[in-house]
Tab-separated table of C-alpha atoms and ligand atoms in Angstrom:
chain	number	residue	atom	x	y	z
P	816	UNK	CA	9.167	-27.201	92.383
P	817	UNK	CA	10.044	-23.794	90.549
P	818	UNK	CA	8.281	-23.771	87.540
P	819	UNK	CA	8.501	-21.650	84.441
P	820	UNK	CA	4.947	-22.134	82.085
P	821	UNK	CA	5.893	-20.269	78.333
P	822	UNK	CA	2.126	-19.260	76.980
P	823	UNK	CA	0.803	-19.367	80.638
P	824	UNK	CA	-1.884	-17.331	80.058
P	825	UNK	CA	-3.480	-19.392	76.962
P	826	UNK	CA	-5.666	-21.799	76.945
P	827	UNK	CA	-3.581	-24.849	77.898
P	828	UNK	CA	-1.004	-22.862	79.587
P	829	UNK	CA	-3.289	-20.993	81.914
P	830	UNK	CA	-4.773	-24.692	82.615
P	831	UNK	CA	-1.773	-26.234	83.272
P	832	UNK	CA	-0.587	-23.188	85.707
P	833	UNK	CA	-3.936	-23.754	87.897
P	834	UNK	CA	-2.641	-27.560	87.756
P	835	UNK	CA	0.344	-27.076	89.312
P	836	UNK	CA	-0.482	-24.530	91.806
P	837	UNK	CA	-2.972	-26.557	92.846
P	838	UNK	CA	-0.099	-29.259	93.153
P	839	UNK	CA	1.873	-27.033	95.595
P	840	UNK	CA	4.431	-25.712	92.763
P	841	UNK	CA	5.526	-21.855	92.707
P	842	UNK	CA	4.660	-20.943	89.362
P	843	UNK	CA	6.205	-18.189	86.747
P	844	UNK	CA	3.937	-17.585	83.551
P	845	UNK	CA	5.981	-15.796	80.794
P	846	UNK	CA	3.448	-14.387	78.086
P	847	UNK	CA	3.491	-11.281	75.512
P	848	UNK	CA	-0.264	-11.874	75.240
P	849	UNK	CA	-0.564	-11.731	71.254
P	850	UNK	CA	-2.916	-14.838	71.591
P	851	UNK	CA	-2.980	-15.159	75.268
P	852	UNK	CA	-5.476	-13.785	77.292
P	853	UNK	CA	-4.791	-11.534	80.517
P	854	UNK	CA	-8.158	-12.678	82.334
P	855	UNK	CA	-7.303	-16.453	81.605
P	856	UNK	CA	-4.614	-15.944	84.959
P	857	UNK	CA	-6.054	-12.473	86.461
P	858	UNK	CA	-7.714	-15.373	89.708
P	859	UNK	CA	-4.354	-15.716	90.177
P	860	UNK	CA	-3.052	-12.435	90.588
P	861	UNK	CA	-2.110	-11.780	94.419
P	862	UNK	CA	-1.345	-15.048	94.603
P	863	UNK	CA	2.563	-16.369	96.539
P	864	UNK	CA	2.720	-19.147	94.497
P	865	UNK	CA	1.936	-17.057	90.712
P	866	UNK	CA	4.289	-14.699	89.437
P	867	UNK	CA	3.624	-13.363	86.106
P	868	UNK	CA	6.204	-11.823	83.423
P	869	UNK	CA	4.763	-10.249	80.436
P	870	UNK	CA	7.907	-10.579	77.875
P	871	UNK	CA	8.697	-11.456	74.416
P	872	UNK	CA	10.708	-15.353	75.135
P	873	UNK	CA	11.843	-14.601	71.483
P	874	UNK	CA	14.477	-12.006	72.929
P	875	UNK	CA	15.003	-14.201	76.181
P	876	UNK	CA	14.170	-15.124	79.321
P	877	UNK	CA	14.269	-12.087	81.748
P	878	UNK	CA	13.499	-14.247	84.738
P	879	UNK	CA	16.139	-14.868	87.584
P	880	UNK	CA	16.751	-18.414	90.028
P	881	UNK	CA	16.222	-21.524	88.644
P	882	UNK	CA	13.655	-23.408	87.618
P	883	UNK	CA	12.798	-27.223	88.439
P	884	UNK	CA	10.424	-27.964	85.675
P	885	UNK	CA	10.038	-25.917	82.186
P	886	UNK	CA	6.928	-25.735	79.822
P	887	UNK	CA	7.294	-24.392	76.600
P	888	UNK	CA	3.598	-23.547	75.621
P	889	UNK	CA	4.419	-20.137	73.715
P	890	UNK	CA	2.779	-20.185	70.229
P	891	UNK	CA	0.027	-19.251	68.164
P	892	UNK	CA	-1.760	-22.783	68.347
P	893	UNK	CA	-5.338	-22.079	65.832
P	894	UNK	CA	-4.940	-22.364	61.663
P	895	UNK	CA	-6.183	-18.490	62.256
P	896	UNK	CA	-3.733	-17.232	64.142
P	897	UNK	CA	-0.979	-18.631	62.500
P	898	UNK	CA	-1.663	-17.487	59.115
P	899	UNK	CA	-2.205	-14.033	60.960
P	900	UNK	CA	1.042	-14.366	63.008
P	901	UNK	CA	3.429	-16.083	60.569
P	902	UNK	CA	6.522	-14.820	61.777
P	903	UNK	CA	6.276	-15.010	65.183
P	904	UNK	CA	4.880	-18.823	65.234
P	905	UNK	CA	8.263	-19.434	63.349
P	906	UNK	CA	10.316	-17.521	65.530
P	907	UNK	CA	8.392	-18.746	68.907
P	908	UNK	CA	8.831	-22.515	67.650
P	909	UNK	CA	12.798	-21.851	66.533
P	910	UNK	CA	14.011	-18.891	68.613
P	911	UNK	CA	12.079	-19.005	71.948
P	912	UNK	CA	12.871	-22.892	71.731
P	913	UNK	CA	15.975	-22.342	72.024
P	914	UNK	CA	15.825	-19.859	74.873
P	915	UNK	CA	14.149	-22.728	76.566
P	916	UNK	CA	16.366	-25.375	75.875
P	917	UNK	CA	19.511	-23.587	76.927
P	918	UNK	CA	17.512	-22.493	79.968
P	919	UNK	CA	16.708	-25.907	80.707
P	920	UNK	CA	20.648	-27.007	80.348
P	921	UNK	CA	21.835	-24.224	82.453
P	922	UNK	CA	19.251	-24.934	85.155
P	923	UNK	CA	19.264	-28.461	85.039
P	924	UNK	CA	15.453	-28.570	84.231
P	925	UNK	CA	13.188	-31.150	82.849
P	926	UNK	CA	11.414	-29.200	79.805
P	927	UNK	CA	8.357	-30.732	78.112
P	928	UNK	CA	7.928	-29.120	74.594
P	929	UNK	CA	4.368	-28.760	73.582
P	930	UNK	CA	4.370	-30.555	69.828
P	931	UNK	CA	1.526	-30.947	67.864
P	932	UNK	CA	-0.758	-34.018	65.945
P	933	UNK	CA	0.121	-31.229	63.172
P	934	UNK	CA	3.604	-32.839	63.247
P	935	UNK	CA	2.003	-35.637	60.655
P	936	UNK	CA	0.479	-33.267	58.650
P	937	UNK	CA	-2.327	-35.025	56.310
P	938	UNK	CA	-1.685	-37.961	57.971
P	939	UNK	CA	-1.105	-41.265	55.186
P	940	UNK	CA	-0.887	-43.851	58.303
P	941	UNK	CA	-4.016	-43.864	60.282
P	942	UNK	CA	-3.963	-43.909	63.259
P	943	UNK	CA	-1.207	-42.116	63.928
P	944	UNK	CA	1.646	-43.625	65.761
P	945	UNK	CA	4.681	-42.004	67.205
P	946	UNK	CA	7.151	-43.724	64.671
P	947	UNK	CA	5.829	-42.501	61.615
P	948	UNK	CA	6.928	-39.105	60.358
P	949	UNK	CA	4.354	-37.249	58.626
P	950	UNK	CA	2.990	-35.892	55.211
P	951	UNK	CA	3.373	-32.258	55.858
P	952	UNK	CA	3.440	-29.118	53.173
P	953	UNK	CA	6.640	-27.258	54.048
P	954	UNK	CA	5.672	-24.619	51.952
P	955	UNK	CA	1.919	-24.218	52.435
P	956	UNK	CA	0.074	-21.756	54.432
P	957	UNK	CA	-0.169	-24.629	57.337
P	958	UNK	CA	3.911	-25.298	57.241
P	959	UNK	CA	5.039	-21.889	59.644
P	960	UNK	CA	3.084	-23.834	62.483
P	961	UNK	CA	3.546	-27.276	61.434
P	962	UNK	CA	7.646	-26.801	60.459
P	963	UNK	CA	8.423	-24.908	63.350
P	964	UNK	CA	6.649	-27.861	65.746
P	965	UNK	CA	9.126	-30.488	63.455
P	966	UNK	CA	11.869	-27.636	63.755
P	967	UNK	CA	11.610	-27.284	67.658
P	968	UNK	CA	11.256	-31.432	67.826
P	969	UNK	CA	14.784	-32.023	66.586
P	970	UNK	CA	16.377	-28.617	68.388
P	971	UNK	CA	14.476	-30.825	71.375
P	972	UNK	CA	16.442	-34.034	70.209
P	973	UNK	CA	19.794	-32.067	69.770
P	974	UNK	CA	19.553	-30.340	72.697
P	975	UNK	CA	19.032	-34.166	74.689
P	976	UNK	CA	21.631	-35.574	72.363
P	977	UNK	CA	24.342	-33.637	72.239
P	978	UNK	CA	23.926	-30.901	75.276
P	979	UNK	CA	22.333	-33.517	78.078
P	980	UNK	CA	19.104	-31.315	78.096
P	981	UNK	CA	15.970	-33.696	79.894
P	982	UNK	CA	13.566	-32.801	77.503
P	983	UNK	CA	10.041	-34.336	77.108
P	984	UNK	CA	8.339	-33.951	73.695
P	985	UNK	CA	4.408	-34.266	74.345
P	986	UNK	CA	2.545	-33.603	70.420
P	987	UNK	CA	-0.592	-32.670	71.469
P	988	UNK	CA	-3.781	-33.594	69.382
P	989	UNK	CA	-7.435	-31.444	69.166
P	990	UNK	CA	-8.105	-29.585	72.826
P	991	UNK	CA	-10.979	-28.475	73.805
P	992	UNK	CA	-12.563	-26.722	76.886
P	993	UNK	CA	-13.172	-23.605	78.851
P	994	UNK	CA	-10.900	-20.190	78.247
P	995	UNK	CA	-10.886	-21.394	74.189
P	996	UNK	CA	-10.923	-17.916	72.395
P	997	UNK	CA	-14.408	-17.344	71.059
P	998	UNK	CA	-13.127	-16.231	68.254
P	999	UNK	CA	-9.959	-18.430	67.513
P	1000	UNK	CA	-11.491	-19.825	64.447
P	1001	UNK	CA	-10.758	-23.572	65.910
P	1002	UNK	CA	-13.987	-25.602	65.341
P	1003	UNK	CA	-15.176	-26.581	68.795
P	1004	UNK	CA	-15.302	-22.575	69.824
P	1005	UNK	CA	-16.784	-21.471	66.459
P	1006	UNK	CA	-19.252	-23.863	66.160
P	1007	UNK	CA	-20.347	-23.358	69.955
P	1008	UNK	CA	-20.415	-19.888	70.138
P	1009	UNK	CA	-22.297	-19.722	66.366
P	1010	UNK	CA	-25.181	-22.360	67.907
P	1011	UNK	CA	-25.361	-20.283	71.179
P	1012	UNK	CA	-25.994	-17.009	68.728
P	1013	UNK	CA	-28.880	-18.986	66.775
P	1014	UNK	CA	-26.197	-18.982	63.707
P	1015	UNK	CA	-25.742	-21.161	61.321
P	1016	UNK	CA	-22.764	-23.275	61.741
P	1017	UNK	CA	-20.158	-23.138	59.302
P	1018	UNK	CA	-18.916	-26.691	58.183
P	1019	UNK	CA	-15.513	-26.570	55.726
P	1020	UNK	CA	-16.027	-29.053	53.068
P	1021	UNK	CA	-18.423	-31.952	53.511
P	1022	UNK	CA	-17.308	-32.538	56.961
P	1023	UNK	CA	-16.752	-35.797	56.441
P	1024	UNK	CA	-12.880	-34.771	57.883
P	1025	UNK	CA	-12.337	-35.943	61.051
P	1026	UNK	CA	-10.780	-35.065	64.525
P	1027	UNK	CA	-10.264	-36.831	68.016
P	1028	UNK	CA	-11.359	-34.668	70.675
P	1029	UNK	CA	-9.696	-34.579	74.196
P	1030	UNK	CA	-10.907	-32.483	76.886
P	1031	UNK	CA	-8.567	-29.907	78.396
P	1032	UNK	CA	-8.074	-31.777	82.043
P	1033	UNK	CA	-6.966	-34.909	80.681
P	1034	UNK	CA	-4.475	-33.238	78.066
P	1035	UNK	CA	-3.254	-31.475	81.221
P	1036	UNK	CA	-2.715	-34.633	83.046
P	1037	UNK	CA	-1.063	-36.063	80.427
P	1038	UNK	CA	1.336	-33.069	80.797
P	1039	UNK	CA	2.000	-33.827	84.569
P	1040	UNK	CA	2.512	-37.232	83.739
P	1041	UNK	CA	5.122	-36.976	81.165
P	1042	UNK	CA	7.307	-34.357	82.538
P	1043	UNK	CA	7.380	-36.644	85.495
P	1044	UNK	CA	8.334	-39.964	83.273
P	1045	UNK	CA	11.467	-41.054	81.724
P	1046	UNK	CA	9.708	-41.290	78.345
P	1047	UNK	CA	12.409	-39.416	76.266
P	1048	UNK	CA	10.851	-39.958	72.815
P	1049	UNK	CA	8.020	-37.915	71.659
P	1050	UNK	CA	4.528	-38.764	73.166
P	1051	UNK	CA	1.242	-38.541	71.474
P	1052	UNK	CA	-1.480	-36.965	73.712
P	1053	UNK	CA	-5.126	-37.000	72.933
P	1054	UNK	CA	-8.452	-38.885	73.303
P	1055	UNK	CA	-8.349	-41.556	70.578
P	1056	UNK	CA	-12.268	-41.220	69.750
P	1057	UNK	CA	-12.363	-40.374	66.363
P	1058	UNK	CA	-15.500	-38.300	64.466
P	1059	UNK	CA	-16.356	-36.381	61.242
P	1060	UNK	CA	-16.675	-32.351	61.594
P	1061	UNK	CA	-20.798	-33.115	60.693
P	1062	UNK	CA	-21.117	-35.393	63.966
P	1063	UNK	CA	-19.732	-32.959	66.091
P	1064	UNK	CA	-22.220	-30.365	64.656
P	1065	UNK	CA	-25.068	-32.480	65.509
P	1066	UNK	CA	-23.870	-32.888	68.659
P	1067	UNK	CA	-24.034	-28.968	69.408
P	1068	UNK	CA	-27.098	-28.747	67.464
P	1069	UNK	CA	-28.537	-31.366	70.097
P	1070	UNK	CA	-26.948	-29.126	73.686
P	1071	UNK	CA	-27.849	-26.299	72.053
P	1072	UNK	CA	-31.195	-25.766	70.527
P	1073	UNK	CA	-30.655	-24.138	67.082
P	1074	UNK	CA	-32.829	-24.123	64.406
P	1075	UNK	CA	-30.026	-22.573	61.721
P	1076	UNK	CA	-29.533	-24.678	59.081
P	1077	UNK	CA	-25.639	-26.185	58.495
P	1078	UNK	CA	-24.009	-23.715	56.150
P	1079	UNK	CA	-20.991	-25.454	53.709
P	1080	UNK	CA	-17.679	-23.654	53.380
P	1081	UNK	CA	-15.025	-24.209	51.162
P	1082	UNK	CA	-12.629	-26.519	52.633
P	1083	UNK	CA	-9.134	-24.382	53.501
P	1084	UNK	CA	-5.872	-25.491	51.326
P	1085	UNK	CA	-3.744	-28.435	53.200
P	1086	UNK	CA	-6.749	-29.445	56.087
P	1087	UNK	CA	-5.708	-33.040	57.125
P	1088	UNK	CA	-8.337	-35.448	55.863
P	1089	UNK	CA	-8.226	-37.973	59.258
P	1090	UNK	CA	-6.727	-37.566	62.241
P	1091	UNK	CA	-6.506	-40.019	65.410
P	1092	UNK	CA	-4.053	-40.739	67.903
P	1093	UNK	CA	-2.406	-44.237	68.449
P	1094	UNK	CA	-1.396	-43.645	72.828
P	1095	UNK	CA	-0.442	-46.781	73.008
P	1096	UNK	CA	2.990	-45.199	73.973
P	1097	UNK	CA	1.119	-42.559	77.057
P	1098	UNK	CA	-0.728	-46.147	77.749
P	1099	UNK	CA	2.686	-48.144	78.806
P	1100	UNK	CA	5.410	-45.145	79.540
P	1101	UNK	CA	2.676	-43.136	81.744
P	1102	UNK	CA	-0.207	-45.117	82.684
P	1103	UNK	CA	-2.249	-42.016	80.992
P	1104	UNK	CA	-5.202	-42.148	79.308
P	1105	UNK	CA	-8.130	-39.472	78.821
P	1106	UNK	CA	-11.465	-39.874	80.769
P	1107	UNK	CA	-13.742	-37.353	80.054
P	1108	UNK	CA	-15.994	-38.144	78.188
P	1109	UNK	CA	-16.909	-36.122	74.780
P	1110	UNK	CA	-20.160	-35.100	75.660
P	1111	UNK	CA	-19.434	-34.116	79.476
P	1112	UNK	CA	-16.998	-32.333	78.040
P	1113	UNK	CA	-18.597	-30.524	75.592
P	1114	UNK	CA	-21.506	-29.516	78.118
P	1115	UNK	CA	-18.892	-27.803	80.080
P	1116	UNK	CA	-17.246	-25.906	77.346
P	1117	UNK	CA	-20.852	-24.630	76.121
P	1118	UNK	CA	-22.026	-23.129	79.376
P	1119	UNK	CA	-18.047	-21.382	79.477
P	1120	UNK	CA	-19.188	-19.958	76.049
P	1121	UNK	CA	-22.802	-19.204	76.968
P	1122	UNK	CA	-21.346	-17.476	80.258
P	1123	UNK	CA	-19.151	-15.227	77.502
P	1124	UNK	CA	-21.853	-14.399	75.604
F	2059	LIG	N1	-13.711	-26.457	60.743
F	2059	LIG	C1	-14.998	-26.265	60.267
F	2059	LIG	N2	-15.616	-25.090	60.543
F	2059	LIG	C2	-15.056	-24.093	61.294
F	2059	LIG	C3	-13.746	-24.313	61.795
F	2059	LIG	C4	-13.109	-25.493	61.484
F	2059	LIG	O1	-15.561	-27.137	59.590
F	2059	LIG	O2	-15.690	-23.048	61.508
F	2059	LIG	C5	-13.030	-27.724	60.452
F	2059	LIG	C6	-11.631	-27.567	59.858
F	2059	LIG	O3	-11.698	-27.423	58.457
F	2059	LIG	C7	-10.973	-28.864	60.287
F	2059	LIG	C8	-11.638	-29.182	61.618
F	2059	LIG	O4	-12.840	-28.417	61.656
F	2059	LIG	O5	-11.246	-29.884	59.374
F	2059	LIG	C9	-10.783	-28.822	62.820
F	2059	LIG	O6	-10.354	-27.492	62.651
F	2059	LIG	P1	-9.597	-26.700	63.775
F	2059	LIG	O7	-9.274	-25.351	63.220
F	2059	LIG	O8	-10.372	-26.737	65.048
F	2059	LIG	O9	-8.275	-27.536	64.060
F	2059	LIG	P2	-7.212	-28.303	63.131
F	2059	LIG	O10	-7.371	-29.728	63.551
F	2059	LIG	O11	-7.541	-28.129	61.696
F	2059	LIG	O12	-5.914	-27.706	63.516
């Protein structure tokens, strides 16, 4: 397979292309690099099965042949970087969609759209299941990442409906893992690299919020296995084990010695209250389900950070 990753050089993206060259696919990473990181795909480099394509997808695709599969990863992806980049999460999710899609038509490519948990917003169905359709702020400092995601869903569902486009629509919950920005303001990497620095770690609100954690390798299998399914309908992916903000600070306090008191921080406007897949869907349609444990997979993404340091 000929395979085009958009955001190849972020975290999931640069995951993902190790994945599939690993698999035996030839691999083309498109990336401007305004969140992406260079060294996330520089053990590729010199590679026959990596080519790499530093470009804008907001102006285009500037890639020739075809391509057999099609991952649209391209976005700012933290709360941080989207309020920092607001325009170009909203023009990644609406304009470089649609770059994609009618890529994927004129090739004849199966394209699996990254989506996001963020989809439900602050979520009034718990779990959350596939069928229900959110509580989302379109106007709040949350909505350019959250209404571009719901904006690049139904371009997704056009595009399938009315143009014959394959697509595959994976919304991805909380990620964690190795090649996380230290400094992406996302929770697992701030309150890792703050433990590893003897700093206190900064808790918004009471903490009693919580988030289901999956581990990057099983998120990336889920990946494989839904671009390879027939599931047309969006797909939740994520590890279903639900726990409050404050839990998962005890749990670095306990891998990583630090003495640091918990410091409280306001909690920012619009932060979902609960949040927890339902995969009964990746369950039946793709025999997917994480298996990496949260703590193995917090050990790993600790001694990533400590090797940073
Ligand atoms: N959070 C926190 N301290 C931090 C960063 C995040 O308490 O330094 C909280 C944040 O308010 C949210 C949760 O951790 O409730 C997950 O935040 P993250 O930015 O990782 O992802 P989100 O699920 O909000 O997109």
């Amino acid at each position: 397979m000929r395979v085009l990753v958009t955001g190849g050089a972020g975290f999931l993206g640069s995951h993902l292309t190790d994945r599939l060259i690993n698999d035996g696919h030839q691999v083309v990473v498109l990336d401007n690099f305004i969140t992406g990181n260079p060294s996330n795909i520089g053990h590729l480099k010199g590679s026959p099965s990596f080519e790499l394509v530093e470009a804008d997808l907001c102006d285009g695709i500037p890639v020739d042949g075809t391509f057999d599969w099609i991952f649209h990863l391209a976005s700012p992806a933290s709360p941080i970087d989207y309020v920092e980049l607001p325009f170009e999460t909203l023009y990644v999710g609406s304009d470089g969609a649609r770059h994609v899609l009618n890529r994927a038509v004129q090739d004849n490519a199966r394209v699996m759209l990254a989506s996001t948990s963020e989809v439900y917003g602050d979520p009034l169905v718990h779990p959350q299941v596939e069928s229900y359709w959110g509580n989302v702020n379109p106007i709040g400092p949350r909505s350019v990442y959250d209404e571009a995601k719901r904006y690049s869903e139904a371009l997704a569902m056009a595009f399938a409906r009315y143009k014959g486009a394959q697509v595959r629509i994976a919304r991805i919950f909380n990620t964690f893992g190795p090649r996380m920005r230290s400094n992406d303001g996302r929770v697992v990497p701030a309150f890792a690299t703050q433990a590893l620095m003897g700093k206190s770690l900064t808790v918004f609100g009471d903490g009693t919020q919580t988030r289901s954690f999956c581990f990057v390798s099983d998120l990336i299998s889920g990946f494989i296995k839904l671009i390879e399914s027939d599931l047309t309908e969006p797909c939740n992916l994520g590890n279903p084990s639900e726990r409050t903000i404050l839990d998962l600070a005890e749990h670095i306090h306990r891998i990583v010695d630090n003495p640091a008191p918990i410091a409280f921080r306001p909690l920012p406007e619009d932060d979902p209250t609960r949040r927890k897949p339902d995969i009964t869907r990746a369950r039946k349609h793709l025999n997917w389900e994480p298996v990496v444990s949260f703590e193995d997979g917090l050990e790993q993404t600790i001694d990533y950070f400590r090797n940073c340091l």
